[in-house]
mmCIF file with all atom_site columns, C-alpha atoms in Angstrom:
data_model
loop_
_atom_site.group_PDB
_atom_site.id
_atom_site.type_symbol
_atom_site.label_atom_id
_atom_site.label_alt_id
_atom_site.label_comp_id
_atom_site.label_asym_id
_atom_site.label_entity_id
_atom_site.label_seq_id
_atom_site.pdbx_PDB_ins_code
_atom_site.Cartn_x
_atom_site.Cartn_y
_atom_site.Cartn_z
_atom_site.occupancy
_atom_site.B_iso_or_equiv
_atom_site.pdbx_formal_charge
_atom_site.auth_seq_id
_atom_site.auth_comp_id
_atom_site.auth_asym_id
_atom_site.auth_atom_id
_atom_site.pdbx_PDB_model_num
ATOM 1   C CA . UNK A 1 1   ? 2.834  -38.747 45.380 1.00 86.00 ? 251 UNK A CA 1
ATOM 2   C CA . UNK A 1 2   ? 5.432  -39.222 42.584 1.00 93.00 ? 252 UNK A CA 1
ATOM 3   C CA . UNK A 1 3   ? 8.583  -37.408 41.775 1.00 96.00 ? 253 UNK A CA 1
ATOM 4   C CA . UNK A 1 4   ? 8.871  -36.728 37.944 1.00 97.00 ? 254 UNK A CA 1
ATOM 5   C CA . UNK A 1 5   ? 11.697 -35.918 36.019 1.00 97.00 ? 255 UNK A CA 1
ATOM 6   C CA . UNK A 1 6   ? 11.177 -34.791 32.343 1.00 97.00 ? 256 UNK A CA 1
ATOM 7   C CA . UNK A 1 7   ? 14.055 -35.047 29.689 1.00 97.00 ? 257 UNK A CA 1
ATOM 8   C CA . UNK A 1 8   ? 14.491 -34.786 25.895 1.00 98.00 ? 258 UNK A CA 1
ATOM 9   C CA . UNK A 1 9   ? 13.755 -31.304 25.183 1.00 97.00 ? 259 UNK A CA 1
ATOM 10  C CA . UNK A 1 10  ? 16.052 -29.247 22.860 1.00 97.00 ? 260 UNK A CA 1
ATOM 11  C CA . UNK A 1 11  ? 16.101 -27.252 19.709 1.00 98.00 ? 261 UNK A CA 1
ATOM 12  C CA . UNK A 1 12  ? 14.792 -28.548 16.691 1.00 98.00 ? 262 UNK A CA 1
ATOM 13  C CA . UNK A 1 13  ? 14.089 -27.214 13.092 1.00 98.00 ? 263 UNK A CA 1
ATOM 14  C CA . UNK A 1 14  ? 10.433 -27.074 12.003 1.00 98.00 ? 264 UNK A CA 1
ATOM 15  C CA . UNK A 1 15  ? 9.231  -30.343 10.513 1.00 98.00 ? 265 UNK A CA 1
ATOM 16  C CA . UNK A 1 16  ? 11.641 -32.343 12.909 1.00 98.00 ? 266 UNK A CA 1
ATOM 17  C CA . UNK A 1 17  ? 11.271 -34.830 15.740 1.00 98.00 ? 267 UNK A CA 1
ATOM 18  C CA . UNK A 1 18  ? 11.699 -35.164 19.317 1.00 98.00 ? 268 UNK A CA 1
ATOM 19  C CA . UNK A 1 19  ? 11.062 -37.652 21.933 1.00 98.00 ? 269 UNK A CA 1
ATOM 20  C CA . UNK A 1 20  ? 10.289 -36.334 25.599 1.00 98.00 ? 270 UNK A CA 1
ATOM 21  C CA . UNK A 1 21  ? 10.585 -38.869 28.523 1.00 98.00 ? 271 UNK A CA 1
ATOM 22  C CA . UNK A 1 22  ? 9.446  -38.694 31.945 1.00 98.00 ? 272 UNK A CA 1
ATOM 23  C CA . UNK A 1 23  ? 10.587 -40.629 34.767 1.00 98.00 ? 273 UNK A CA 1
ATOM 24  C CA . UNK A 1 24  ? 8.509  -41.424 37.950 1.00 97.00 ? 274 UNK A CA 1
ATOM 25  C CA . UNK A 1 25  ? 9.695  -42.471 41.365 1.00 94.00 ? 275 UNK A CA 1
ATOM 26  C CA . UNK A 1 26  ? 7.810  -45.079 43.078 1.00 81.00 ? 276 UNK A CA 1
ATOM 27  C CA . UNK A 1 27  ? 6.298  -48.615 42.674 1.00 81.00 ? 277 UNK A CA 1
ATOM 28  C CA . UNK A 1 28  ? 3.012  -48.312 41.686 1.00 92.00 ? 278 UNK A CA 1
ATOM 29  C CA . UNK A 1 29  ? 3.451  -46.414 38.463 1.00 95.00 ? 279 UNK A CA 1
ATOM 30  C CA . UNK A 1 30  ? 0.498  -48.196 36.626 1.00 95.00 ? 280 UNK A CA 1
ATOM 31  C CA . UNK A 1 31  ? -1.833 -46.788 39.279 1.00 96.00 ? 281 UNK A CA 1
ATOM 32  C CA . UNK A 1 32  ? -1.001 -43.122 37.968 1.00 97.00 ? 282 UNK A CA 1
ATOM 33  C CA . UNK A 1 33  ? -2.640 -41.599 34.897 1.00 98.00 ? 283 UNK A CA 1
ATOM 34  C CA . UNK A 1 34  ? -0.314 -39.465 33.053 1.00 98.00 ? 284 UNK A CA 1
ATOM 35  C CA . UNK A 1 35  ? -0.470 -36.153 31.045 1.00 98.00 ? 285 UNK A CA 1
ATOM 36  C CA . UNK A 1 36  ? 1.720  -33.849 29.188 1.00 98.00 ? 286 UNK A CA 1
ATOM 37  C CA . UNK A 1 37  ? 1.165  -30.129 29.025 1.00 98.00 ? 287 UNK A CA 1
ATOM 38  C CA . UNK A 1 38  ? 2.893  -27.169 27.781 1.00 98.00 ? 288 UNK A CA 1
ATOM 39  C CA . UNK A 1 39  ? 3.240  -23.468 28.340 1.00 98.00 ? 289 UNK A CA 1
ATOM 40  C CA . UNK A 1 40  ? 4.607  -20.602 26.178 1.00 95.00 ? 290 UNK A CA 1
ATOM 41  C CA . UNK A 1 41  ? 5.512  -17.150 27.442 1.00 90.00 ? 291 UNK A CA 1
ATOM 42  C CA . UNK A 1 42  ? 2.315  -15.156 27.883 1.00 93.00 ? 292 UNK A CA 1
ATOM 43  C CA . UNK A 1 43  ? 0.107  -18.164 27.607 1.00 95.00 ? 293 UNK A CA 1
ATOM 44  C CA . UNK A 1 44  ? -1.710 -20.403 30.071 1.00 95.00 ? 294 UNK A CA 1
ATOM 45  C CA . UNK A 1 45  ? -0.652 -23.955 30.363 1.00 96.00 ? 295 UNK A CA 1
ATOM 46  C CA . UNK A 1 46  ? -2.240 -25.974 27.809 1.00 97.00 ? 296 UNK A CA 1
ATOM 47  C CA . UNK A 1 47  ? -3.253 -29.699 27.532 1.00 98.00 ? 297 UNK A CA 1
ATOM 48  C CA . UNK A 1 48  ? -1.175 -31.871 25.144 1.00 98.00 ? 298 UNK A CA 1
ATOM 49  C CA . UNK A 1 49  ? -1.748 -35.326 25.581 1.00 98.00 ? 299 UNK A CA 1
ATOM 50  C CA . UNK A 1 50  ? -2.608 -38.066 28.303 1.00 98.00 ? 300 UNK A CA 1
ATOM 51  C CA . UNK A 1 51  ? -2.905 -41.810 28.964 1.00 98.00 ? 301 UNK A CA 1
ATOM 52  C CA . UNK A 1 52  ? -4.302 -43.945 31.136 1.00 98.00 ? 302 UNK A CA 1
ATOM 53  C CA . UNK A 1 53  ? -2.530 -46.366 33.867 1.00 97.00 ? 303 UNK A CA 1
ATOM 54  C CA . UNK A 1 54  ? -2.739 -49.314 31.813 1.00 96.00 ? 304 UNK A CA 1
ATOM 55  C CA . UNK A 1 55  ? -2.023 -47.359 28.522 1.00 96.00 ? 305 UNK A CA 1
ATOM 56  C CA . UNK A 1 56  ? -5.261 -48.721 27.060 1.00 97.00 ? 306 UNK A CA 1
ATOM 57  C CA . UNK A 1 57  ? -6.664 -45.133 26.519 1.00 98.00 ? 307 UNK A CA 1
ATOM 58  C CA . UNK A 1 58  ? -5.083 -41.967 25.261 1.00 98.00 ? 308 UNK A CA 1
ATOM 59  C CA . UNK A 1 59  ? -6.338 -38.285 24.329 1.00 98.00 ? 309 UNK A CA 1
ATOM 60  C CA . UNK A 1 60  ? -4.668 -35.522 22.344 1.00 98.00 ? 310 UNK A CA 1
ATOM 61  C CA . UNK A 1 61  ? -5.275 -32.039 21.822 1.00 98.00 ? 311 UNK A CA 1
ATOM 62  C CA . UNK A 1 62  ? -6.314 -31.142 18.193 1.00 98.00 ? 312 UNK A CA 1
ATOM 63  C CA . UNK A 1 63  ? -3.355 -28.845 17.617 1.00 97.00 ? 313 UNK A CA 1
ATOM 64  C CA . UNK A 1 64  ? -1.104 -32.249 17.970 1.00 98.00 ? 314 UNK A CA 1
ATOM 65  C CA . UNK A 1 65  ? -3.334 -34.957 16.839 1.00 98.00 ? 315 UNK A CA 1
ATOM 66  C CA . UNK A 1 66  ? -1.742 -36.822 14.102 1.00 98.00 ? 316 UNK A CA 1
ATOM 67  C CA . UNK A 1 67  ? 1.808  -35.438 14.923 1.00 98.00 ? 317 UNK A CA 1
ATOM 68  C CA . UNK A 1 68  ? 2.354  -36.454 18.629 1.00 98.00 ? 318 UNK A CA 1
ATOM 69  C CA . UNK A 1 69  ? 1.914  -40.014 20.305 1.00 98.00 ? 319 UNK A CA 1
ATOM 70  C CA . UNK A 1 70  ? 1.834  -40.725 24.113 1.00 98.00 ? 320 UNK A CA 1
ATOM 71  C CA . UNK A 1 71  ? 3.046  -44.116 25.336 1.00 98.00 ? 321 UNK A CA 1
ATOM 72  C CA . UNK A 1 72  ? 4.316  -45.717 28.669 1.00 98.00 ? 322 UNK A CA 1
ATOM 73  C CA . UNK A 1 73  ? 6.411  -48.281 29.863 1.00 97.00 ? 323 UNK A CA 1
ATOM 74  C CA . UNK A 1 74  ? 5.116  -49.232 33.139 1.00 96.00 ? 324 UNK A CA 1
ATOM 75  C CA . UNK A 1 75  ? 7.983  -51.673 33.851 1.00 96.00 ? 325 UNK A CA 1
ATOM 76  C CA . UNK A 1 76  ? 10.422 -48.868 33.490 1.00 96.00 ? 326 UNK A CA 1
ATOM 77  C CA . UNK A 1 77  ? 8.203  -46.036 35.197 1.00 97.00 ? 327 UNK A CA 1
ATOM 78  C CA . UNK A 1 78  ? 8.332  -43.912 32.439 1.00 98.00 ? 328 UNK A CA 1
ATOM 79  C CA . UNK A 1 79  ? 5.921  -41.966 29.959 1.00 98.00 ? 329 UNK A CA 1
ATOM 80  C CA . UNK A 1 80  ? 7.041  -40.875 26.450 1.00 98.00 ? 330 UNK A CA 1
ATOM 81  C CA . UNK A 1 81  ? 5.637  -38.011 24.094 1.00 98.00 ? 331 UNK A CA 1
ATOM 82  C CA . UNK A 1 82  ? 7.021  -38.916 20.648 1.00 98.00 ? 332 UNK A CA 1
ATOM 83  C CA . UNK A 1 83  ? 6.669  -35.417 18.738 1.00 98.00 ? 333 UNK A CA 1
ATOM 84  C CA . UNK A 1 84  ? 6.909  -35.288 14.859 1.00 98.00 ? 334 UNK A CA 1
ATOM 85  C CA . UNK A 1 85  ? 6.491  -32.854 12.325 1.00 98.00 ? 335 UNK A CA 1
ATOM 86  C CA . UNK A 1 86  ? 7.153  -30.231 14.805 1.00 98.00 ? 336 UNK A CA 1
ATOM 87  C CA . UNK A 1 87  ? 5.877  -26.649 14.319 1.00 98.00 ? 337 UNK A CA 1
ATOM 88  C CA . UNK A 1 88  ? 7.383  -23.207 15.823 1.00 97.00 ? 338 UNK A CA 1
ATOM 89  C CA . UNK A 1 89  ? 3.925  -23.097 17.598 1.00 96.00 ? 339 UNK A CA 1
ATOM 90  C CA . UNK A 1 90  ? 5.018  -26.078 19.563 1.00 98.00 ? 340 UNK A CA 1
ATOM 91  C CA . UNK A 1 91  ? 7.656  -24.261 21.122 1.00 97.00 ? 341 UNK A CA 1
ATOM 92  C CA . UNK A 1 92  ? 6.994  -24.303 24.903 1.00 98.00 ? 342 UNK A CA 1
ATOM 93  C CA . UNK A 1 93  ? 8.116  -25.516 28.156 1.00 98.00 ? 343 UNK A CA 1
ATOM 94  C CA . UNK A 1 94  ? 6.737  -29.075 28.291 1.00 98.00 ? 344 UNK A CA 1
ATOM 95  C CA . UNK A 1 95  ? 5.434  -30.666 31.728 1.00 98.00 ? 345 UNK A CA 1
ATOM 96  C CA . UNK A 1 96  ? 4.788  -33.919 32.868 1.00 98.00 ? 346 UNK A CA 1
ATOM 97  C CA . UNK A 1 97  ? 1.893  -34.473 35.182 1.00 98.00 ? 347 UNK A CA 1
ATOM 98  C CA . UNK A 1 98  ? 0.646  -37.648 37.193 1.00 98.00 ? 348 UNK A CA 1
ATOM 99  C CA . UNK A 1 99  ? -2.476 -38.316 39.423 1.00 97.00 ? 349 UNK A CA 1
ATOM 100 C CA . UNK A 1 100 ? -3.053 -41.661 41.145 1.00 96.00 ? 350 UNK A CA 1
ATOM 101 C CA . UNK A 1 101 ? -6.487 -43.361 40.229 1.00 95.00 ? 351 UNK A CA 1
ATOM 102 C CA . UNK A 1 102 ? -7.724 -46.964 41.075 1.00 93.00 ? 352 UNK A CA 1
ATOM 103 C CA . UNK A 1 103 ? -9.406 -46.821 37.745 1.00 94.00 ? 353 UNK A CA 1
ATOM 104 C CA . UNK A 1 104 ? -6.709 -47.829 35.335 1.00 94.00 ? 354 UNK A CA 1
ATOM 105 C CA . UNK A 1 105 ? -8.724 -46.605 32.373 1.00 96.00 ? 355 UNK A CA 1
ATOM 106 C CA . UNK A 1 106 ? -9.320 -43.178 33.830 1.00 97.00 ? 356 UNK A CA 1
ATOM 107 C CA . UNK A 1 107 ? -7.704 -40.160 31.483 1.00 97.00 ? 357 UNK A CA 1
ATOM 108 C CA . UNK A 1 108 ? -7.421 -36.534 33.047 1.00 97.00 ? 358 UNK A CA 1
ATOM 109 C CA . UNK A 1 109 ? -7.727 -33.615 30.457 1.00 97.00 ? 359 UNK A CA 1
ATOM 110 C CA . UNK A 1 110 ? -7.247 -30.637 32.539 1.00 97.00 ? 360 UNK A CA 1
ATOM 111 C CA . UNK A 1 111 ? -4.459 -29.507 34.628 1.00 97.00 ? 361 UNK A CA 1
ATOM 112 C CA . UNK A 1 112 ? -6.672 -29.467 37.694 1.00 97.00 ? 362 UNK A CA 1
ATOM 113 C CA . UNK A 1 113 ? -7.171 -33.225 37.143 1.00 97.00 ? 363 UNK A CA 1
ATOM 114 C CA . UNK A 1 114 ? -3.376 -33.842 38.313 1.00 98.00 ? 364 UNK A CA 1
ATOM 115 C CA . UNK A 1 115 ? -1.383 -33.616 41.654 1.00 97.00 ? 365 UNK A CA 1
ATOM 116 C CA . UNK A 1 116 ? 2.161  -33.953 40.633 1.00 97.00 ? 366 UNK A CA 1
ATOM 117 C CA . UNK A 1 117 ? 4.222  -32.168 38.168 1.00 98.00 ? 367 UNK A CA 1
ATOM 118 C CA . UNK A 1 118 ? 7.448  -32.312 37.006 1.00 98.00 ? 368 UNK A CA 1
ATOM 119 C CA . UNK A 1 119 ? 10.009 -29.151 36.394 1.00 97.00 ? 369 UNK A CA 1
ATOM 120 C CA . UNK A 1 120 ? 9.566  -28.932 32.621 1.00 97.00 ? 370 UNK A CA 1
ATOM 121 C CA . UNK A 1 121 ? 11.886 -29.317 29.582 1.00 98.00 ? 371 UNK A CA 1
ATOM 122 C CA . UNK A 1 122 ? 12.109 -26.629 26.990 1.00 98.00 ? 372 UNK A CA 1
ATOM 123 C CA . UNK A 1 123 ? 11.176 -27.395 23.362 1.00 98.00 ? 373 UNK A CA 1
ATOM 124 C CA . UNK A 1 124 ? 12.295 -24.722 20.963 1.00 98.00 ? 374 UNK A CA 1
ATOM 125 C CA . UNK A 1 125 ? 11.233 -25.137 17.104 1.00 98.00 ? 375 UNK A CA 1
ATOM 126 C CA . UNK A 1 126 ? 12.834 -22.821 14.542 1.00 97.00 ? 376 UNK A CA 1
ATOM 127 C CA . UNK A 1 127 ? 11.475 -22.002 11.318 1.00 94.00 ? 377 UNK A CA 1
#
Protein backbone atom coordinates (compact mmCIF):
# COMPACT_ATOMS: atom_id res chain seq x y z
CA UNK A 1 0.00 0.00 0.00
CA UNK A 2 1.15 3.53 -0.76
CA UNK A 3 -0.07 6.91 0.37
CA UNK A 4 -0.67 9.37 -2.44
CA UNK A 5 -0.82 13.16 -2.23
CA UNK A 6 -1.87 15.22 -5.23
CA UNK A 7 -1.00 18.86 -5.78
CA UNK A 8 -1.03 21.47 -8.53
CA UNK A 9 -4.73 21.98 -9.08
CA UNK A 10 -6.29 25.40 -9.35
CA UNK A 11 -8.25 27.84 -11.46
CA UNK A 12 -7.13 28.49 -15.02
CA UNK A 13 -8.62 30.08 -18.10
CA UNK A 14 -9.55 28.02 -21.11
CA UNK A 15 -6.49 27.41 -23.26
CA UNK A 16 -4.17 27.51 -20.28
CA UNK A 17 -2.01 24.85 -18.68
CA UNK A 18 -1.55 23.17 -15.32
CA UNK A 19 0.76 20.46 -14.07
CA UNK A 20 -0.51 18.07 -11.45
CA UNK A 21 1.86 16.13 -9.23
CA UNK A 22 1.25 13.03 -7.16
CA UNK A 23 3.79 12.14 -4.51
CA UNK A 24 3.86 8.55 -3.25
CA UNK A 25 5.23 7.07 -0.06
CA UNK A 26 7.33 3.93 0.03
CA UNK A 27 10.56 2.66 -1.48
CA UNK A 28 9.31 0.51 -4.38
CA UNK A 29 7.55 3.18 -6.42
CA UNK A 30 8.78 1.73 -9.72
CA UNK A 31 6.73 -1.41 -9.01
CA UNK A 32 3.50 0.59 -9.04
CA UNK A 33 1.50 1.34 -12.14
CA UNK A 34 -0.02 4.79 -11.82
CA UNK A 35 -3.13 6.41 -13.17
CA UNK A 36 -4.98 9.70 -13.20
CA UNK A 37 -8.75 9.83 -13.04
CA UNK A 38 -11.22 12.67 -12.74
CA UNK A 39 -14.72 13.19 -11.47
CA UNK A 40 -17.05 16.13 -11.99
CA UNK A 41 -20.35 16.71 -10.15
CA UNK A 42 -23.07 14.29 -11.16
CA UNK A 43 -20.71 12.13 -13.20
CA UNK A 44 -18.88 8.92 -12.50
CA UNK A 45 -15.12 8.80 -12.12
CA UNK A 46 -13.44 8.57 -15.52
CA UNK A 47 -10.05 7.47 -16.73
CA UNK A 48 -7.68 10.21 -17.89
CA UNK A 49 -4.21 8.70 -18.28
CA UNK A 50 -2.02 5.88 -17.01
CA UNK A 51 1.63 4.93 -17.02
CA UNK A 52 3.50 1.70 -16.39
CA UNK A 53 5.92 1.20 -13.51
CA UNK A 54 9.01 1.70 -15.65
CA UNK A 55 7.42 4.60 -17.55
CA UNK A 56 7.73 2.92 -20.94
CA UNK A 57 4.00 2.60 -21.60
CA UNK A 58 1.29 5.21 -21.28
CA UNK A 59 -2.33 5.50 -22.32
CA UNK A 60 -4.77 8.35 -22.57
CA UNK A 61 -8.49 8.88 -22.77
CA UNK A 62 -9.53 10.08 -26.21
CA UNK A 63 -10.82 13.30 -24.68
CA UNK A 64 -7.34 14.35 -23.52
CA UNK A 65 -5.10 12.73 -26.13
CA UNK A 66 -2.76 15.28 -27.63
CA UNK A 67 -3.36 17.78 -24.80
CA UNK A 68 -2.30 15.92 -21.64
CA UNK A 69 0.93 14.09 -20.91
CA UNK A 70 1.61 11.68 -18.06
CA UNK A 71 5.14 11.10 -16.81
CA UNK A 72 6.91 9.80 -13.74
CA UNK A 73 10.15 10.27 -11.87
CA UNK A 74 10.80 7.07 -9.95
CA UNK A 75 13.75 8.63 -8.13
CA UNK A 76 11.34 11.20 -6.66
CA UNK A 77 8.39 8.83 -6.16
CA UNK A 78 6.26 11.21 -8.19
CA UNK A 79 3.93 11.01 -11.16
CA UNK A 80 2.89 14.07 -13.14
CA UNK A 81 0.05 15.08 -15.39
CA UNK A 82 0.85 17.98 -17.69
CA UNK A 83 -2.41 19.47 -18.92
CA UNK A 84 -2.35 21.84 -21.88
CA UNK A 85 -5.04 23.59 -23.94
CA UNK A 86 -7.44 23.16 -21.05
CA UNK A 87 -11.17 23.31 -21.70
CA UNK A 88 -14.09 23.99 -19.37
CA UNK A 89 -15.04 20.32 -19.85
CA UNK A 90 -11.79 19.40 -18.07
CA UNK A 91 -13.14 20.89 -14.84
CA UNK A 92 -13.16 18.13 -12.22
CA UNK A 93 -11.49 16.74 -9.16
CA UNK A 94 -8.43 14.87 -10.34
CA UNK A 95 -7.33 11.74 -8.51
CA UNK A 96 -4.06 9.88 -8.57
CA UNK A 97 -4.19 6.08 -8.24
CA UNK A 98 -1.64 3.31 -7.77
CA UNK A 99 -1.48 -0.46 -7.92
CA UNK A 100 1.43 -2.84 -7.29
CA UNK A 101 2.38 -4.95 -10.28
CA UNK A 102 5.46 -7.15 -10.73
CA UNK A 103 5.06 -6.60 -14.48
CA UNK A 104 6.56 -3.13 -14.82
CA UNK A 105 5.02 -2.75 -18.28
CA UNK A 106 1.48 -3.27 -17.07
CA UNK A 107 -1.00 -0.38 -17.33
CA UNK A 108 -4.47 -0.15 -15.82
CA UNK A 109 -7.25 1.64 -17.65
CA UNK A 110 -10.18 1.39 -15.24
CA UNK A 111 -10.70 2.50 -11.65
CA UNK A 112 -11.15 -1.15 -10.63
CA UNK A 113 -7.53 -1.83 -11.61
CA UNK A 114 -6.20 0.36 -8.79
CA UNK A 115 -5.94 -0.21 -5.05
CA UNK A 116 -4.70 3.07 -3.64
CA UNK A 117 -6.08 6.54 -4.20
CA UNK A 118 -5.19 10.09 -3.29
CA UNK A 119 -7.59 12.66 -1.88
CA UNK A 120 -7.90 14.54 -5.16
CA UNK A 121 -7.12 18.04 -6.35
CA UNK A 122 -9.62 20.43 -7.89
CA UNK A 123 -9.07 21.73 -11.40
CA UNK A 124 -11.40 24.47 -12.61
CA UNK A 125 -11.22 25.81 -16.14
CA UNK A 126 -13.10 29.03 -16.81
CA UNK A 127 -14.42 29.99 -20.23
